[in-house]
Tab-separated table of C-alpha atoms in Angstrom:
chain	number	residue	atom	x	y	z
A	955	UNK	CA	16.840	-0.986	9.026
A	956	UNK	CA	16.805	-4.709	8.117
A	957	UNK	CA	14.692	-7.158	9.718
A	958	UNK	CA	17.907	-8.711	11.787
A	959	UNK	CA	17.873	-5.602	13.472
A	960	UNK	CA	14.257	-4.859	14.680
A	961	UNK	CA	12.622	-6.319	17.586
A	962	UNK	CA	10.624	-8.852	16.298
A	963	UNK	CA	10.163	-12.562	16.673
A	964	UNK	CA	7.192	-14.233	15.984
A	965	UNK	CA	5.228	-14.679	12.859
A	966	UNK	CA	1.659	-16.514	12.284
A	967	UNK	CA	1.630	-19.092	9.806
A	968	UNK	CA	-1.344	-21.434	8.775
A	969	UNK	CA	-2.851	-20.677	12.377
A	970	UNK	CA	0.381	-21.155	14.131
A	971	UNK	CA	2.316	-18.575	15.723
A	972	UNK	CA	6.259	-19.380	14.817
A	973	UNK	CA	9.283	-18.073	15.415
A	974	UNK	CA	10.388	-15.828	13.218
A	975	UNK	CA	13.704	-17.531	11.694
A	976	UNK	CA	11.324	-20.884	11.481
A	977	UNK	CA	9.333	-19.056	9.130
A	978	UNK	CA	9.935	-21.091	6.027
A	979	UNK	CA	8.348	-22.676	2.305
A	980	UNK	CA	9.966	-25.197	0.272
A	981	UNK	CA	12.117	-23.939	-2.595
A	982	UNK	CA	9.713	-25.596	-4.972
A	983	UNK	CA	6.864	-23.301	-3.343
A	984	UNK	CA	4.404	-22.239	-7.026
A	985	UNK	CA	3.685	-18.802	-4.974
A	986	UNK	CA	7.839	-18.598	-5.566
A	987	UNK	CA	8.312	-19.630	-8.823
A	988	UNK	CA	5.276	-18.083	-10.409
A	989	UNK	CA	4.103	-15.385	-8.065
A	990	UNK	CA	0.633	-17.055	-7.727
A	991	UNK	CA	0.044	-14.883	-4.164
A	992	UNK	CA	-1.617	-12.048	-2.731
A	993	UNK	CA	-0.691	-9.625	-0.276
A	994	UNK	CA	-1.535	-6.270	1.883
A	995	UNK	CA	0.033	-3.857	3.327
A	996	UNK	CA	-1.570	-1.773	6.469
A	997	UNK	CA	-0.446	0.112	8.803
A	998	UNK	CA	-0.765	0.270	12.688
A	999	UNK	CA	-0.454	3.492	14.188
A	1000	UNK	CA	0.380	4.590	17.837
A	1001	UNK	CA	-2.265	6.838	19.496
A	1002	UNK	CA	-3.212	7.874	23.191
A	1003	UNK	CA	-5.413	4.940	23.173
A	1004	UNK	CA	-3.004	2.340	22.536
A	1005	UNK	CA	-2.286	0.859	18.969
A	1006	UNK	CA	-4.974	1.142	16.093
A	1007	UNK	CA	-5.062	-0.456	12.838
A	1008	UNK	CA	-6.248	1.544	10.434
A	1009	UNK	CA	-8.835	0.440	8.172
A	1010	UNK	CA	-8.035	-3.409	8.674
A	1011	UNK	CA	-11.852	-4.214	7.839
A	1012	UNK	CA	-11.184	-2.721	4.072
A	1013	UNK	CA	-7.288	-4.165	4.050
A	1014	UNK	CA	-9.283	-8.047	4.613
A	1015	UNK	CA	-11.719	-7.233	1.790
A	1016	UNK	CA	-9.185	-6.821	-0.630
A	1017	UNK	CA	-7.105	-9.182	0.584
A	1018	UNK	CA	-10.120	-11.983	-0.096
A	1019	UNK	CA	-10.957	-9.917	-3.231
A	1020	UNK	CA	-7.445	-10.774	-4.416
A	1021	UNK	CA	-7.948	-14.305	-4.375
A	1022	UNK	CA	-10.968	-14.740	-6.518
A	1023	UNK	CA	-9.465	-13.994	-10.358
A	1024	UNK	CA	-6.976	-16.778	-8.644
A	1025	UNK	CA	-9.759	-19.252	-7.640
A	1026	UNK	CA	-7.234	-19.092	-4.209
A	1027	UNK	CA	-9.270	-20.413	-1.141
A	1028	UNK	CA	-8.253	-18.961	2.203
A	1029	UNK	CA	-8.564	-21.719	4.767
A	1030	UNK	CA	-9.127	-18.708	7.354
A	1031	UNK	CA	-11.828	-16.242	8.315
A	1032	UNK	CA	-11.847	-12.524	8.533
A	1033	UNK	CA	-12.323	-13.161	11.993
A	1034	UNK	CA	-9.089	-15.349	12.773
A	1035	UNK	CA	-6.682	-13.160	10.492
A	1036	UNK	CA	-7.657	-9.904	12.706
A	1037	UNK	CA	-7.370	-12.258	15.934
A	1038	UNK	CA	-3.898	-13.249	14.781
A	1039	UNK	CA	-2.739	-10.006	14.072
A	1040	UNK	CA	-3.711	-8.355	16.670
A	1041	UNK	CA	-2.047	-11.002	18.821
A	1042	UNK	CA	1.118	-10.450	16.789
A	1043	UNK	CA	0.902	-6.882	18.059
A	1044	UNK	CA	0.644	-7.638	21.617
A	1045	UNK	CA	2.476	-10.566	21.926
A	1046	UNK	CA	5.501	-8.146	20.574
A	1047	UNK	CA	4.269	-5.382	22.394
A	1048	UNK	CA	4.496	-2.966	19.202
A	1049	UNK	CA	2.807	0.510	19.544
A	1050	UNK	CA	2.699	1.084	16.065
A	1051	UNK	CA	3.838	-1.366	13.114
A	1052	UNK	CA	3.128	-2.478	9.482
A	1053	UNK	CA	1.130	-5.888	8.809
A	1054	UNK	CA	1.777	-7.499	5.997
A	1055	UNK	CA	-0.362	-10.385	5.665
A	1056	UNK	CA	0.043	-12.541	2.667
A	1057	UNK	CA	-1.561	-16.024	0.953
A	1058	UNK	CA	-0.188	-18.013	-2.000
A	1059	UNK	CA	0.138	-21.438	-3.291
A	1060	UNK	CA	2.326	-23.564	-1.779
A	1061	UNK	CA	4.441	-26.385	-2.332
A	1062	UNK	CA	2.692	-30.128	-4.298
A	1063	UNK	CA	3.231	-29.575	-8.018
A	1064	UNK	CA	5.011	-27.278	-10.226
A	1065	UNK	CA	2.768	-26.993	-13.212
A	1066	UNK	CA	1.789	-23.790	-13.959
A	1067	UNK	CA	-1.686	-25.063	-12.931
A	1068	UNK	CA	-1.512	-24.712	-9.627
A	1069	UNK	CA	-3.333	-27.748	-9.391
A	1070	UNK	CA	-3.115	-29.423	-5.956
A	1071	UNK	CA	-1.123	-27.035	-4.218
A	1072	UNK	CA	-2.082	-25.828	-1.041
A	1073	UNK	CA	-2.913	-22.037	0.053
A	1074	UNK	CA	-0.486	-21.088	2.522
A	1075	UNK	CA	-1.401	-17.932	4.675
A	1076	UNK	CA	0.843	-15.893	6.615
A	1077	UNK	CA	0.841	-12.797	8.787
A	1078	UNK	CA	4.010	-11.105	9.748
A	1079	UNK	CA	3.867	-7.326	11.412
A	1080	UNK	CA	6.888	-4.967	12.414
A	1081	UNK	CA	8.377	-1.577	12.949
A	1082	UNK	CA	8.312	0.443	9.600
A	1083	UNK	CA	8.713	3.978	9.969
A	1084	UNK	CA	8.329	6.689	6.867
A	1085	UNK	CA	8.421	5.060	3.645
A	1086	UNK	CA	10.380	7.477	1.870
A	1087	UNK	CA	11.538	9.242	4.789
A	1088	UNK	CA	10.809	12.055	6.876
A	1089	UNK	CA	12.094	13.970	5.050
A	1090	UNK	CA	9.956	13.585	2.100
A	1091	UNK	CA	6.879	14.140	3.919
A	1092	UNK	CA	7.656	17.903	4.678
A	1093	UNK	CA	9.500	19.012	1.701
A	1094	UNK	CA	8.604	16.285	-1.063
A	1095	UNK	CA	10.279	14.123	-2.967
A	1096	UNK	CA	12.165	14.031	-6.854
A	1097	UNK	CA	10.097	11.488	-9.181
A	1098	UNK	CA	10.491	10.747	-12.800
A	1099	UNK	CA	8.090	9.065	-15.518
A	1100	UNK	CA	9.376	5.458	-15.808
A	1101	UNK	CA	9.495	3.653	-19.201
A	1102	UNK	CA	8.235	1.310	-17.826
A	1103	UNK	CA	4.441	0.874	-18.353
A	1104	UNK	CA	1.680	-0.469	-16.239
A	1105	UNK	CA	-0.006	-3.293	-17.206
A	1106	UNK	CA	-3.789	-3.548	-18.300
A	1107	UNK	CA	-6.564	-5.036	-16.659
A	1108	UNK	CA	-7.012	-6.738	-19.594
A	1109	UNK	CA	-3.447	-8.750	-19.262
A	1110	UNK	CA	-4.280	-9.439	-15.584
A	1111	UNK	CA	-6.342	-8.327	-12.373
A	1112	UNK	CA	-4.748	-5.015	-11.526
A	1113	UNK	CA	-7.615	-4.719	-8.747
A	1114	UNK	CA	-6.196	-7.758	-7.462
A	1115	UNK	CA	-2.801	-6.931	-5.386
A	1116	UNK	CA	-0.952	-9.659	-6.308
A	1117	UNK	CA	2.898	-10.603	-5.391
A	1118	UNK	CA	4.013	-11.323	-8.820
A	1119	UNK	CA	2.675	-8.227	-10.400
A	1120	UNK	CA	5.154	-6.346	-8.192
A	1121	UNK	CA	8.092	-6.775	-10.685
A	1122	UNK	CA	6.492	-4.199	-12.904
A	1123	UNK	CA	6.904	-1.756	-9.446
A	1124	UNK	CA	9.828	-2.978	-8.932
A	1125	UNK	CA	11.399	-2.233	-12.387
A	1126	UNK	CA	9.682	1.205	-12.376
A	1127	UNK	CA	11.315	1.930	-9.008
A	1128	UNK	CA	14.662	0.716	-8.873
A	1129	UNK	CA	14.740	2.507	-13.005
A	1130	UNK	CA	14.129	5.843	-10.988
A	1131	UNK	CA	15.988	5.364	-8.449
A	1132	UNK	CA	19.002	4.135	-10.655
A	1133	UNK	CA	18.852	7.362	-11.872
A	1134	UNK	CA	18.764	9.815	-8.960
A	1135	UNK	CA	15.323	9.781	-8.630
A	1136	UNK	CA	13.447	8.995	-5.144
A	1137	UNK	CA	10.505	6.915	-7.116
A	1138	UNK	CA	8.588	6.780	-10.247
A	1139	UNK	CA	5.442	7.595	-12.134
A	1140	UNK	CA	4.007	4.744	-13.937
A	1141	UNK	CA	2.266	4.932	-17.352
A	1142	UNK	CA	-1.057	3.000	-18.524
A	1143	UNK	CA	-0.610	1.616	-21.692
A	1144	UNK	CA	-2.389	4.458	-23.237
A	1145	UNK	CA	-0.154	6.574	-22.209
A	1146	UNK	CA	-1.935	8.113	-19.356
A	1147	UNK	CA	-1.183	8.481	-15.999
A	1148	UNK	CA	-1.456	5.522	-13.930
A	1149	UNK	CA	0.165	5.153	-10.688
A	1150	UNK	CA	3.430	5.282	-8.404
A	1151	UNK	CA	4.742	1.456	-8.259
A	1152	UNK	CA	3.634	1.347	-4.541
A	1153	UNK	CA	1.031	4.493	-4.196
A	1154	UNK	CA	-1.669	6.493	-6.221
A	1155	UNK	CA	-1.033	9.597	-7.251
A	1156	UNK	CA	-3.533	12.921	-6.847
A	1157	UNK	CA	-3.131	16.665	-9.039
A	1158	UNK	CA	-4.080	19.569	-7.944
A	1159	UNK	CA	-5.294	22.379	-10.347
A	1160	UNK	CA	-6.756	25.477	-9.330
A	1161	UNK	CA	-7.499	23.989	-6.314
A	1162	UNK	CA	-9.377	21.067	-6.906
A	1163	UNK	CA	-7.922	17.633	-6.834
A	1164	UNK	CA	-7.534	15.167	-9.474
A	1165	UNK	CA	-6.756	11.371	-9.169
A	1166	UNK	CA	-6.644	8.480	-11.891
A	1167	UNK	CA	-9.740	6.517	-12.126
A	1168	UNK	CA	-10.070	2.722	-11.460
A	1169	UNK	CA	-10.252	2.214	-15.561
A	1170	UNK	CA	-7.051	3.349	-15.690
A	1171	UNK	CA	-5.231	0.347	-14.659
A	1172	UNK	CA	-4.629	1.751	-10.624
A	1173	UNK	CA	-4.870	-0.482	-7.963
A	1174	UNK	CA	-7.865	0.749	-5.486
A	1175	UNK	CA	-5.859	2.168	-2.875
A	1176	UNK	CA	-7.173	2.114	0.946
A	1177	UNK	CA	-4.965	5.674	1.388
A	1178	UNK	CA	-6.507	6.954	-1.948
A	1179	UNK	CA	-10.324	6.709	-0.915
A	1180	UNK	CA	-9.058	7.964	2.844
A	1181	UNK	CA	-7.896	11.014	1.229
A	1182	UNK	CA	-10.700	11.541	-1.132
A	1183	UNK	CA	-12.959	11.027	1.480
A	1184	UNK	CA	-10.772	14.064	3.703
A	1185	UNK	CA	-10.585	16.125	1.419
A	1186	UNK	CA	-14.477	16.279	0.288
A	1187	UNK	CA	-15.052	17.004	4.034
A	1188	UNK	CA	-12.448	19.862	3.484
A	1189	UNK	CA	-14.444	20.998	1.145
A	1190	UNK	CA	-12.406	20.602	-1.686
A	1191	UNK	CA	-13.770	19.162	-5.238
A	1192	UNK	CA	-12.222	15.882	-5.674
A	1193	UNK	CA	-12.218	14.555	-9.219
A	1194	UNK	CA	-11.454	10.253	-8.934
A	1195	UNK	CA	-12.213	9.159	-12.143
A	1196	UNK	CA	-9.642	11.573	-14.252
A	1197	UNK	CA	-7.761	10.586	-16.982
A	1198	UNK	CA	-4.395	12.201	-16.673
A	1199	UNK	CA	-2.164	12.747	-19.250
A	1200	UNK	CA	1.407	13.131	-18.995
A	1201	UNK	CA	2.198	16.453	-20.051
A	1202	UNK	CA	-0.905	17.369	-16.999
A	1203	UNK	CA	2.359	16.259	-14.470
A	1204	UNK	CA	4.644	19.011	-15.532
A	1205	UNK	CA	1.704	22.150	-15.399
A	1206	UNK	CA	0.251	20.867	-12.504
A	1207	UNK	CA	0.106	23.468	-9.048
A	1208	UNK	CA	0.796	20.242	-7.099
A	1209	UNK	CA	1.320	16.493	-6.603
A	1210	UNK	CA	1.577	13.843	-3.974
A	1211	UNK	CA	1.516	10.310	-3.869
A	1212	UNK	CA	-0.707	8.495	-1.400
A	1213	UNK	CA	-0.483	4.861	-0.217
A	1214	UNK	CA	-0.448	2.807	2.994
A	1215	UNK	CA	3.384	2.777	2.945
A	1216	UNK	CA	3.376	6.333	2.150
A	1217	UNK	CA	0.808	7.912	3.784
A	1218	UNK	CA	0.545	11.548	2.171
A	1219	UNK	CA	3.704	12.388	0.337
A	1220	UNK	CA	4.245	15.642	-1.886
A	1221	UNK	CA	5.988	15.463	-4.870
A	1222	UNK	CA	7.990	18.501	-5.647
A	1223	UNK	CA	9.943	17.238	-8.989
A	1224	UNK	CA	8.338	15.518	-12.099
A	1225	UNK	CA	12.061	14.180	-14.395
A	1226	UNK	CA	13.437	17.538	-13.069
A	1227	UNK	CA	10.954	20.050	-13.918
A	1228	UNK	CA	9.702	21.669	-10.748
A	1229	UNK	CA	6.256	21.365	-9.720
A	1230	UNK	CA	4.636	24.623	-8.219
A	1231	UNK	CA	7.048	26.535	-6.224
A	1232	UNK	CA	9.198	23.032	-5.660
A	1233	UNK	CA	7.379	22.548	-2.027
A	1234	UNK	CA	4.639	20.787	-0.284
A	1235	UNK	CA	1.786	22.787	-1.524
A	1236	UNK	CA	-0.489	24.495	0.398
A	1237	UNK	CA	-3.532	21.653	-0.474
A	1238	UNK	CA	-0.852	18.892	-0.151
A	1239	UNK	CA	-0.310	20.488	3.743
A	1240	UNK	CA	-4.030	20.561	4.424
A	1241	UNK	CA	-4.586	17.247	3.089
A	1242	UNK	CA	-1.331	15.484	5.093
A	1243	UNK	CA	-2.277	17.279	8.102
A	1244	UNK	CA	-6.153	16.141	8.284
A	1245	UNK	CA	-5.026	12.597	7.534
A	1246	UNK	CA	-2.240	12.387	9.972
A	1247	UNK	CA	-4.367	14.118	12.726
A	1248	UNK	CA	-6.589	11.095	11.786
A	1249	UNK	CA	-4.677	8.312	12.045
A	1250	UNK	CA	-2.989	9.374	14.902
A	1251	UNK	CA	-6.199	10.352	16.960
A	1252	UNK	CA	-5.511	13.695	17.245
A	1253	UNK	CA	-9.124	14.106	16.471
A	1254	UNK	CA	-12.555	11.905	17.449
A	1255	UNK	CA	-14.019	11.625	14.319
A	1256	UNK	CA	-14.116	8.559	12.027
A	1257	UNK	CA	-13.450	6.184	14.865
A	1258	UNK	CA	-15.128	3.456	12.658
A	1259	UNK	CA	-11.777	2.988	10.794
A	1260	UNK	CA	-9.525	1.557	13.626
A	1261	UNK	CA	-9.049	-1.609	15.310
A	1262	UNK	CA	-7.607	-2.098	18.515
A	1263	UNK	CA	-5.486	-4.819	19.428
């Protein structure tokens, strides 16, 4: 569903709330030409208790984490972004959405330097169902190992979620997808397992869990420590620092991709060869089902993690 379609229209820009269509940066914006900007992505969810935004306190630290290998000063505080965005949510009287706020530099000068140029900070929030579909969720999705290759925190920030750096995830994705594949896997430059272009990515062997640690150029996903987190209270053995190679993918008992766009989502094919029995696994199930019971309050516990508009 594109944007024209959906029931939104109202946006909060630099402290103002705008209409949505008058939502608008010069062309000669550096955050355009450069991708000097950072971004989030969280997720609102609808619950007997009204909307909740989950985990919004960790969403703002890395959004102002972001900004510092950027020297990018956000004119705002924690405590007007989660004002304005929970306004955005009532004002459009959304029971569940996606927030997407999002700071860059604007329009003055178009050095490289960005020099002068303002930070411009926006929030924008709106209906977003499953990422990859419903589908997907219950019976998993096809995936292949892109050629593409992440790049190293030693090239730039990859704990920093920054707009630019999304061409990488972009090639990797529309690569897979080019080729009958719902997404990708993403390589380090060792070689190793890295990430999805949008999500993490967690193994399962003989019933423990494995994920790719933070030195292996992953972004530290909000989703990913959720689900660690779940399933140590499960009681399984979650190993997050793992190195993963690539040949681990094809032997593994399961797979699934986590991410605040994806939520929980099993992976049933790795560049054709099936993983497991080719179906959401039975740890994959528990996992998805303790997370979704979660964040949609079908349970009391970890009430610390929402925000109520």
């Amino acid at each position: 569903m594109g944007f024209d379609e959906m029931d939104v229209d109202t946006i909060w820009m630099d402290g103002d709330f705008v209409d949505w269509e008058d939502a608008k940066v010069h062309v000669l914006t550096h955050g355009l030409h450069y991708g000097s900007g950072i971004f989030e992505g969280a997720r609102c969810y609808e619950t007997e208790d009204g909307p909740a935004i989950f985990r919004w306190p960790e969403h703002l630290d890395r959004f102002y984490d972001s900004a510092k290998p950027y020297e990018m000063e956000i004119d705002h505080t924690r405590e007007e972004l989660t004002e304005a965005t929970c306004e955005l949510i009532r004002r459009q009287d959304l029971s569940s959405c996606y927030i997407r706020p999002l700071a860059f530099y604007g329009y003055e000068s178009l050095g490289v330097s960005p020099g002068d140029c303002p930070t411009r900070t926006a929030i924008a929030v709106w209906p977003w169902g499953t990422y990859l579909g419903q589908d997907a969720l219950e019976n998993g999705i096809d995936v292949m190992v892109s050629s593409w290759r992440k790049h190293a925190s030693s090239q730039v920030p990859t704990n920093a979620k920054t707009t630019g750096l999304y061409v990488n995830s972009m090639l990797a994705g529309e690569e897979a997808r080019r080729n009958g594949y719902a997404e990708a896997i993403v390589l380090n430059k060792e070689g190793n397992v890295a990430e999805g272009p949008g999500e993490n990515i967690f193994l399962v062997r003989d019933g423990d869990l494995y994920t790719p640690g933070l030195a292996e150029s992953i972004l530290d996903g909000i989703t990913r420590e959720t689900v660690i987190t779940l399933a140590r209270e499960l009681g399984y053995t979650v190993h997050d620092g793992a190195t993963i190679s690539r040949g681990e993918l094809n032997t593994a008992d399961e797979l699934f991709f986590t991410g605040s766009a994806a939520e929980v989502t099993p992976i049933k094919r790795v560049d054709n060869v099936e993983i497991g029995d080719g179906s959401r696994g039975p740890v994959t199930e528990a996992i998805q089902t303790r997370f979704f019971d979660v964040v949609e309050r079908r349970t009391d516990d970890h009430e610390e993690w929402f925000t109520y508009p």
